[in-house]
Tab-separated table of C-alpha atoms and ligand atoms in Angstrom:
chain	number	residue	atom	x	y	z
G	1	MET	CA	-4.063	14.931	13.307
G	2	THR	CA	-7.347	15.854	13.998
G	3	VAL	CA	-9.276	19.177	12.631
G	4	ARG	CA	-12.784	20.824	13.037
G	5	LEU	CA	-14.934	20.423	9.819
G	6	ASP	CA	-16.034	24.291	10.287
G	7	LYS	CA	-12.575	25.513	10.582
G	8	TYR	CA	-11.054	23.433	7.808
G	9	ILE	CA	-13.810	24.794	5.629
G	10	CYS	CA	-13.172	28.540	6.223
G	11	GLU	CA	-9.129	27.759	6.024
G	12	SER	CA	-9.317	25.702	2.565
G	13	THR	CA	-11.975	27.997	1.176
G	14	GLY	CA	-11.528	31.348	2.574
G	15	LEU	CA	-15.385	31.377	4.039
G	16	THR	CA	-16.113	33.030	7.129
G	17	ARG	CA	-17.437	30.852	10.100
G	18	SER	CA	-20.709	32.333	9.317
G	19	LEU	CA	-20.826	31.211	5.499
G	20	ALA	CA	-19.317	27.813	6.205
G	21	LYS	CA	-21.658	26.925	8.670
G	22	ARG	CA	-24.429	27.784	6.520
G	23	ALA	CA	-22.976	25.780	3.533
G	24	LEU	CA	-22.876	23.043	6.344
G	25	LYS	CA	-26.607	23.638	6.820
G	26	ARG	CA	-27.690	23.330	3.411
G	27	GLY	CA	-25.793	20.313	3.114
G	28	GLU	CA	-23.506	21.279	0.366
G	29	ILE	CA	-20.650	19.230	2.801
G	30	LYS	CA	-19.468	15.793	2.353
G	31	VAL	CA	-16.980	14.254	4.236
G	32	ASP	CA	-15.922	11.098	2.573
G	33	GLY	CA	-18.820	11.136	0.196
G	34	ILE	CA	-21.579	11.483	3.573
G	35	MET	CA	-23.576	14.788	3.730
G	36	VAL	CA	-22.237	16.000	7.041
G	37	LYS	CA	-23.889	19.106	8.940
G	38	ASP	CA	-22.253	19.099	11.990
G	39	ALA	CA	-19.622	21.895	12.293
G	40	SER	CA	-17.757	20.467	15.010
G	41	LEU	CA	-17.286	16.869	13.345
G	42	GLN	CA	-13.836	16.224	13.797
G	43	LEU	CA	-11.610	15.288	10.687
G	44	VAL	CA	-8.971	12.959	10.581
G	45	ASP	CA	-6.194	12.285	8.003
G	46	GLY	CA	-7.282	11.474	4.702
G	47	SER	CA	-10.549	12.523	5.094
G	48	ILE	CA	-11.972	13.954	1.953
G	49	VAL	CA	-13.876	17.206	1.998
G	50	THR	CA	-16.242	18.242	-1.082
G	51	PHE	CA	-18.433	21.455	-1.131
G	52	ASN	CA	-21.222	20.844	-3.827
G	53	ASP	CA	-19.076	17.977	-4.974
G	54	GLU	CA	-15.879	19.520	-5.441
G	55	VAL	CA	-13.048	18.512	-3.383
G	56	ILE	CA	-11.922	21.456	-1.392
G	57	GLN	CA	-8.964	19.683	-0.428
G	58	VAL	CA	-7.501	16.274	0.806
G	59	LEU	CA	-6.598	16.790	4.821
G	60	GLY	CA	-2.914	15.594	5.679
G	61	ASN	CA	-1.418	12.703	4.067
G	62	ARG	CA	-3.239	9.283	2.861
G	63	TYR	CA	-2.242	6.032	3.321
G	64	ILE	CA	-3.758	2.954	1.471
G	65	MET	CA	-4.134	-0.706	1.679
G	66	LEU	CA	-4.963	-2.433	-1.448
G	67	HIS	CA	-5.334	-6.376	-2.317
G	68	LYS	CA	-3.954	-6.408	-5.766
G	69	PRO	CA	-5.176	-8.648	-8.332
G	70	GLN	CA	-3.260	-10.753	-11.010
G	71	GLY	CA	-2.968	-8.311	-14.327
G	72	TYR	CA	-2.748	-4.860	-12.701
G	73	ILE	CA	0.873	-3.216	-12.651
G	74	CYS	CA	2.182	-0.910	-9.873
G	75	SER	CA	3.782	1.805	-12.584
G	76	THR	CA	1.483	3.584	-14.654
G	77	GLN	CA	-0.485	2.206	-17.218
G	78	ASP	CA	0.654	0.371	-20.403
G	79	GLU	CA	-0.785	-0.364	-23.877
G	80	VAL	CA	-1.719	-4.133	-22.017
G	81	HIS	CA	-2.249	-3.484	-18.418
G	82	GLN	CA	-3.863	-1.153	-16.239
G	83	SER	CA	-2.230	0.287	-13.029
G	84	VAL	CA	-3.458	-1.071	-9.878
G	85	LEU	CA	-4.218	2.808	-9.076
G	86	ASN	CA	-7.101	2.523	-11.442
G	87	LEU	CA	-8.785	0.204	-8.643
G	88	LEU	CA	-8.610	3.345	-6.412
G	89	ASP	CA	-12.145	6.081	-7.011
G	90	VAL	CA	-10.344	8.521	-4.599
G	91	PRO	CA	-10.036	12.076	-5.965
G	92	GLN	CA	-6.532	13.249	-7.030
G	93	VAL	CA	-5.236	10.007	-7.251
G	94	GLU	CA	-2.642	11.285	-9.425
G	95	LYS	CA	-0.708	12.690	-6.099
G	96	LEU	CA	-0.746	9.016	-4.884
G	97	HIS	CA	2.331	6.558	-5.584
G	98	ILE	CA	3.128	2.982	-4.638
G	99	ALA	CA	5.431	1.882	-1.713
G	100	GLY	CA	7.196	-0.987	-3.082
G	101	ARG	CA	5.832	-2.293	-6.394
G	102	LEU	CA	4.612	-6.252	-6.889
G	103	ASP	CA	5.277	-7.727	-10.721
G	104	VAL	CA	1.980	-8.199	-12.846
G	105	ASP	CA	1.305	-11.597	-11.763
G	106	THR	CA	2.065	-11.079	-8.132
G	107	THR	CA	-1.359	-10.769	-6.105
G	108	GLY	CA	-1.382	-9.224	-2.260
G	109	LEU	CA	-0.232	-6.200	0.058
G	110	VAL	CA	-0.018	-3.021	-2.005
G	111	LEU	CA	0.880	0.285	-0.142
G	112	ILE	CA	-0.156	3.572	-1.553
G	113	THR	CA	0.521	7.083	-0.192
G	114	ASP	CA	1.369	10.491	-1.337
G	115	ASP	CA	3.531	10.953	1.753
G	116	GLY	CA	7.271	10.293	-0.123
G	117	GLN	CA	9.464	10.039	3.445
G	118	TRP	CA	6.951	7.359	4.497
G	119	SER	CA	7.022	5.147	1.827
G	120	HIS	CA	10.699	5.768	1.878
G	121	GLN	CA	10.814	3.693	5.261
G	122	VAL	CA	9.110	1.072	3.665
G	123	THR	CA	11.119	0.312	0.571
G	124	SER	CA	14.983	1.614	2.012
G	125	PRO	CA	16.764	-1.725	2.484
G	126	LYS	CA	18.611	0.298	4.972
G	127	LYS	CA	15.218	1.053	6.904
G	128	GLN	CA	14.847	-2.861	7.155
G	129	CYS	CA	11.216	-3.138	6.863
G	130	ALA	CA	10.097	-6.786	6.581
G	131	LYS	CA	8.160	-8.097	3.562
G	132	ARG	CA	6.730	-11.707	3.836
G	133	TYR	CA	5.631	-13.240	0.944
G	134	ARG	CA	3.898	-16.608	0.469
G	135	VAL	CA	5.265	-18.425	-2.398
G	136	GLU	CA	4.537	-21.340	-4.240
G	137	LEU	CA	6.728	-23.310	-6.276
G	138	ALA	CA	7.148	-25.547	-9.327
G	139	ASP	CA	9.681	-28.192	-7.395
G	140	PRO	CA	9.487	-29.168	-3.912
G	141	VAL	CA	11.423	-27.002	-1.080
G	142	THR	CA	13.479	-28.601	1.220
G	143	GLU	CA	14.718	-27.172	4.783
G	144	ASP	CA	18.220	-27.439	3.466
G	145	LEU	CA	17.479	-24.088	1.729
G	146	ILE	CA	16.598	-22.385	4.954
G	147	GLU	CA	20.230	-21.548	5.892
G	148	PRO	CA	21.634	-20.138	2.470
G	149	PHE	CA	18.126	-18.147	2.560
G	150	ALA	CA	19.426	-16.695	5.829
G	151	THR	CA	23.282	-15.912	4.873
G	152	GLY	CA	22.367	-14.175	1.558
G	153	LEU	CA	22.064	-15.808	-2.289
G	154	ALA	CA	24.135	-14.759	-4.947
G	155	LEU	CA	21.609	-13.289	-7.592
G	156	ARG	CA	22.280	-13.113	-11.250
G	157	GLY	CA	23.635	-9.742	-12.429
G	158	GLU	CA	24.155	-8.422	-9.108
G	159	ASP	CA	27.275	-7.308	-7.086
G	160	ASN	CA	26.182	-8.234	-3.389
G	161	LEU	CA	24.418	-11.090	-2.074
G	162	THR	CA	21.076	-10.931	-0.985
G	163	LEU	CA	20.238	-9.846	2.818
G	164	PRO	CA	19.486	-12.202	5.461
G	165	ALA	CA	15.825	-13.513	4.700
G	166	LYS	CA	13.802	-15.782	6.609
G	167	LEU	CA	12.336	-19.114	4.667
G	168	GLU	CA	9.538	-21.145	6.302
G	169	ILE	CA	8.345	-24.387	4.504
G	170	LEU	CA	4.851	-24.853	4.878
G	171	ALA	CA	4.334	-27.721	2.397
G	172	SER	CA	6.098	-29.550	-0.020
G	173	HIS	CA	5.551	-26.894	-2.455
G	174	GLU	CA	4.779	-23.897	-0.727
G	175	ALA	CA	6.537	-21.370	1.466
G	176	LEU	CA	6.828	-18.071	3.587
G	177	LEU	CA	9.308	-15.694	2.453
G	178	THR	CA	10.371	-12.695	4.527
G	179	ILE	CA	13.107	-10.440	3.089
G	180	ASN	CA	14.201	-6.869	4.151
G	181	GLU	CA	14.626	-5.621	0.599
G	182	GLY	CA	13.115	-5.225	-2.817
G	183	LYS	CA	15.135	-5.743	-5.983
G	184	TYR	CA	13.543	-6.418	-9.213
G	185	HIS	CA	11.978	-9.866	-9.338
G	186	GLN	CA	13.446	-10.539	-6.117
G	187	VAL	CA	12.011	-13.646	-4.525
G	188	LYS	CA	11.266	-15.192	-8.193
G	189	ARG	CA	15.294	-14.825	-8.854
G	190	MET	CA	16.239	-15.824	-4.971
G	191	PHE	CA	14.543	-19.284	-6.044
G	192	ALA	CA	15.871	-19.423	-9.293
G	193	ALA	CA	19.217	-18.845	-7.826
G	194	VAL	CA	18.502	-22.125	-5.928
G	195	GLY	CA	17.394	-24.041	-9.310
G	196	ASN	CA	13.422	-23.544	-8.248
G	197	LYS	CA	10.312	-21.557	-9.956
G	198	VAL	CA	8.042	-19.821	-8.571
G	199	VAL	CA	4.578	-19.940	-10.210
G	200	ALA	CA	2.610	-17.944	-7.518
G	201	LEU	CA	3.582	-15.288	-5.494
G	202	HIS	CA	1.358	-13.647	-2.660
G	203	ARG	CA	2.423	-10.462	-0.364
G	204	GLU	CA	0.858	-11.082	3.128
G	205	GLN	CA	2.778	-8.529	4.922
G	206	ILE	CA	4.740	-5.223	5.296
G	207	GLY	CA	6.009	-4.615	8.262
G	208	ALA	CA	3.446	-5.016	10.752
G	209	ILE	CA	1.022	-4.668	8.186
G	210	GLU	CA	-0.867	-7.498	7.641
G	211	LEU	CA	-3.155	-7.927	4.183
G	212	ASP	CA	-6.622	-7.162	5.670
G	213	SER	CA	-8.489	-10.349	5.066
G	214	ASP	CA	-12.123	-8.384	4.715
G	215	LEU	CA	-10.750	-6.771	1.551
G	216	ALA	CA	-11.316	-8.990	-1.812
G	217	GLU	CA	-9.020	-8.774	-4.336
G	218	GLY	CA	-9.150	-5.296	-6.086
G	219	GLU	CA	-10.655	-4.005	-2.737
G	220	TRP	CA	-8.463	-1.345	-0.593
G	221	ARG	CA	-8.898	0.918	2.444
G	222	MET	CA	-7.929	3.242	4.349
G	223	LEU	CA	-4.548	2.385	7.014
G	224	THR	CA	-5.743	2.954	10.673
G	225	ALA	CA	-3.664	5.512	12.373
G	226	ALA	CA	-2.015	2.315	14.259
G	227	GLU	CA	-0.849	1.025	10.946
G	228	VAL	CA	0.510	4.302	10.048
G	229	ALA	CA	2.628	4.954	12.792
G	230	SER	CA	4.012	1.104	13.049
G	231	ILE	CA	6.387	1.865	9.859
G	232	GLY	CA	9.514	3.176	11.060
G	233	ALA	CA	8.481	2.723	14.402
L	1	URA	N1	9.486	-10.559	-5.759
L	1	URA	C1	9.021	-11.011	-7.030
L	1	URA	O1	9.808	-11.734	-7.655
L	1	URA	N2	8.116	-9.997	-7.494
L	1	URA	C2	7.340	-9.303	-6.615
L	1	URA	O2	6.256	-9.075	-7.513
L	1	URA	C3	7.643	-9.069	-5.374
L	1	URA	C4	8.639	-9.814	-4.861
């Protein structure tokens, strides 16, 4: 979705077209933190427009990828840990939620949005949105595990077997695991079920969205339109 900047200012503030133009001329309008004077600028989903440094409104839905560092939690802040949402310097952060949580000690790709239907596509096991993890293990990981992971494992406290998962062995203590669901501590519990222990866990990919290698831990960026559209496609 795109919309002309002057039209957007009028609709979100009630200013007339000529007053909106005057505000632009005076440098009172910023888009994503940069002063803009061009009334015909096309805003895209997620653009943040300010008028005298007050957010007028955020256009459309927002879709963000974050490289989560260790030590941050994916729920609201507790006494010990900060929430990953504290890493985002965006307005109206309280309107955002996390599409698929990671444990405090897990690093990697976290998707954040204010679009509940979109995040449901990411998290619902029925939607079969694959998540790929790089896993380091305490004990050697062997080829004979590929089949039980593909068939389904019995996790402690669960009635059903895990959905088929793809295990790729990279080195004696390192593997990629792709799963289509997100039970509590799922990857750690899957390896526990076969007598191993996860010592480091990093999420690399969700659906077709790969963690951007330009993002250092703690950094984030808006998703591209193609990345947003790839979920549920
Ligand atoms: N599985 C886990 O065990 N932990 C995570 O953070 C994600 C998947």
